[in-house]
Tab-separated table of C-alpha atoms in Angstrom:
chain	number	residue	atom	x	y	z
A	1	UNK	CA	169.347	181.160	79.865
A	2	UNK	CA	170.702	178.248	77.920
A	3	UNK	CA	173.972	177.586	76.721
A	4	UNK	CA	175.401	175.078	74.569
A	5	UNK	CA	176.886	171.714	75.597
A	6	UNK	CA	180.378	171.182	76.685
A	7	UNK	CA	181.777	168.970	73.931
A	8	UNK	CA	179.797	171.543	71.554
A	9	UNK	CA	181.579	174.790	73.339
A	10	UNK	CA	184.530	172.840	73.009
A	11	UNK	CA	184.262	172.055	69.608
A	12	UNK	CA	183.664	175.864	68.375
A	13	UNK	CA	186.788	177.044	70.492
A	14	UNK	CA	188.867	174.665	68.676
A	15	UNK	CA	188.015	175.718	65.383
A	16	UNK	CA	188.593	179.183	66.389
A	17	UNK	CA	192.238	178.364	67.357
A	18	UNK	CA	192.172	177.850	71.005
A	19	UNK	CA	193.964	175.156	72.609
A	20	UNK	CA	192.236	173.455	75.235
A	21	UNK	CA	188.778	174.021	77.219
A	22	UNK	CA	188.799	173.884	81.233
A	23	UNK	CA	186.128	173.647	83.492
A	24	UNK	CA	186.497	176.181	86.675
A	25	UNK	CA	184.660	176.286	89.221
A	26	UNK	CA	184.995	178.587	92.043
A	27	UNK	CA	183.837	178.430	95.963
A	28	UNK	CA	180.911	181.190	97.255
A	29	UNK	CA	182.462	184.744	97.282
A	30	UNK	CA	185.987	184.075	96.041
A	31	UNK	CA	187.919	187.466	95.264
A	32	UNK	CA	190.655	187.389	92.982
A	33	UNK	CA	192.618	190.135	93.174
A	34	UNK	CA	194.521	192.145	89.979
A	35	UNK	CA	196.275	189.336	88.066
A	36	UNK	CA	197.080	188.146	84.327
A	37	UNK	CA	197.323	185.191	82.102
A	38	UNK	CA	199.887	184.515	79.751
A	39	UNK	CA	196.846	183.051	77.457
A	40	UNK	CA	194.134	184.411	75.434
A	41	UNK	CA	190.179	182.922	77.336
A	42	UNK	CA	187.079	183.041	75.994
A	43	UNK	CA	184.878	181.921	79.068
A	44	UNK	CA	180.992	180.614	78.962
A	45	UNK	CA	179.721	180.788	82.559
A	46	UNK	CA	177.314	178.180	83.114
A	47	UNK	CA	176.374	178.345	87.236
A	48	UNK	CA	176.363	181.098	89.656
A	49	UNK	CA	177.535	184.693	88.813
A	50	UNK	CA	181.062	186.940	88.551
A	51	UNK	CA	182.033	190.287	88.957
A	52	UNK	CA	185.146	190.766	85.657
A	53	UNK	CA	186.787	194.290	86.199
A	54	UNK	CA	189.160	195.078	83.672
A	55	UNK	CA	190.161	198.708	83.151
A	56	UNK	CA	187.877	199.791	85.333
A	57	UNK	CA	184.910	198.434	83.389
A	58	UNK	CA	183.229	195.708	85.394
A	59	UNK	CA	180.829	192.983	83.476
A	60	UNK	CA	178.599	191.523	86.254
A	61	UNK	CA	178.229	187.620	84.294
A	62	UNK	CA	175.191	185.291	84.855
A	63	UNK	CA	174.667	181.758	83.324
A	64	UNK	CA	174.944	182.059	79.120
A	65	UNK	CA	177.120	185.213	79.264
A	66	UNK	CA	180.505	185.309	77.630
A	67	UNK	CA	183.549	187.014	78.584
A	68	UNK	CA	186.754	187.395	76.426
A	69	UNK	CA	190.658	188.147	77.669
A	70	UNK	CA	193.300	189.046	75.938
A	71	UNK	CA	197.090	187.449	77.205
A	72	UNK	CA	198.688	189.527	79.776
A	73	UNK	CA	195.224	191.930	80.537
A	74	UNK	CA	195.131	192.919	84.056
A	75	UNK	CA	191.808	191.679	85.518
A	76	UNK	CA	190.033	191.025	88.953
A	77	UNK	CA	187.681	188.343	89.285
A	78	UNK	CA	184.869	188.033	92.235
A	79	UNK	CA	182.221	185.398	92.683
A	80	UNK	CA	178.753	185.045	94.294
A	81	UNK	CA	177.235	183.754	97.043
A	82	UNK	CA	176.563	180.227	95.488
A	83	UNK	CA	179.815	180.075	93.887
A	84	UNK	CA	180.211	179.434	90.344
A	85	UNK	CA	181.681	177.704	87.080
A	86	UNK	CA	182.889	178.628	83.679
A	87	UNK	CA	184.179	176.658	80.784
A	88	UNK	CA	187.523	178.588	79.855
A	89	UNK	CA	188.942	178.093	75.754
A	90	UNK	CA	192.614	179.244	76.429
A	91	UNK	CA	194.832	179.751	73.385
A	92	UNK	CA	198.725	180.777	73.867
């Protein structure tokens, strides 16, 4: 699937009020355990896949697919076997 260019994801999350745009990217098979962020994230991932679990409802991601957070939401995070990357709008 194809997703839109950095500078363009960047652009949109701006005019929808968030902050700044990160790239992450994260190393084959990575488990983040239950955690929070004090910040609102849309995420785009663009390589790889994840596992998001929050409230029990797990959304397995692939390249194109968009995931939203809300500040302080308990979540758990796991990666794939190649890894992967996300762009991440945060907004406080």
């Amino acid at each position: 699937m194809t997703h839109p260019a950095l500078p363009n994801f960047t652009q949109q999350a701006l005019a929808d009020g968030y902050q700044e745009v990160v790239e992450r990217n994260w190393a084959p098979n990575t488990v983040a355990e239950t955690h929070t962020h004090p910040f609102a994230a849309r995420g785009l991932l663009t390589q790889g896949e994840m596992w998001l679990t929050c409230a029990g409802h797990t959304q397995h991601l692939l390249p194109g697919d968009i995931f939203n957070l809300e500040p302080l939401t308990p979540h758990e995070e796991m990666y794939g076997p190649e890894g992967a990357t996300y762009w991440a709008a945060r907004r406080s």
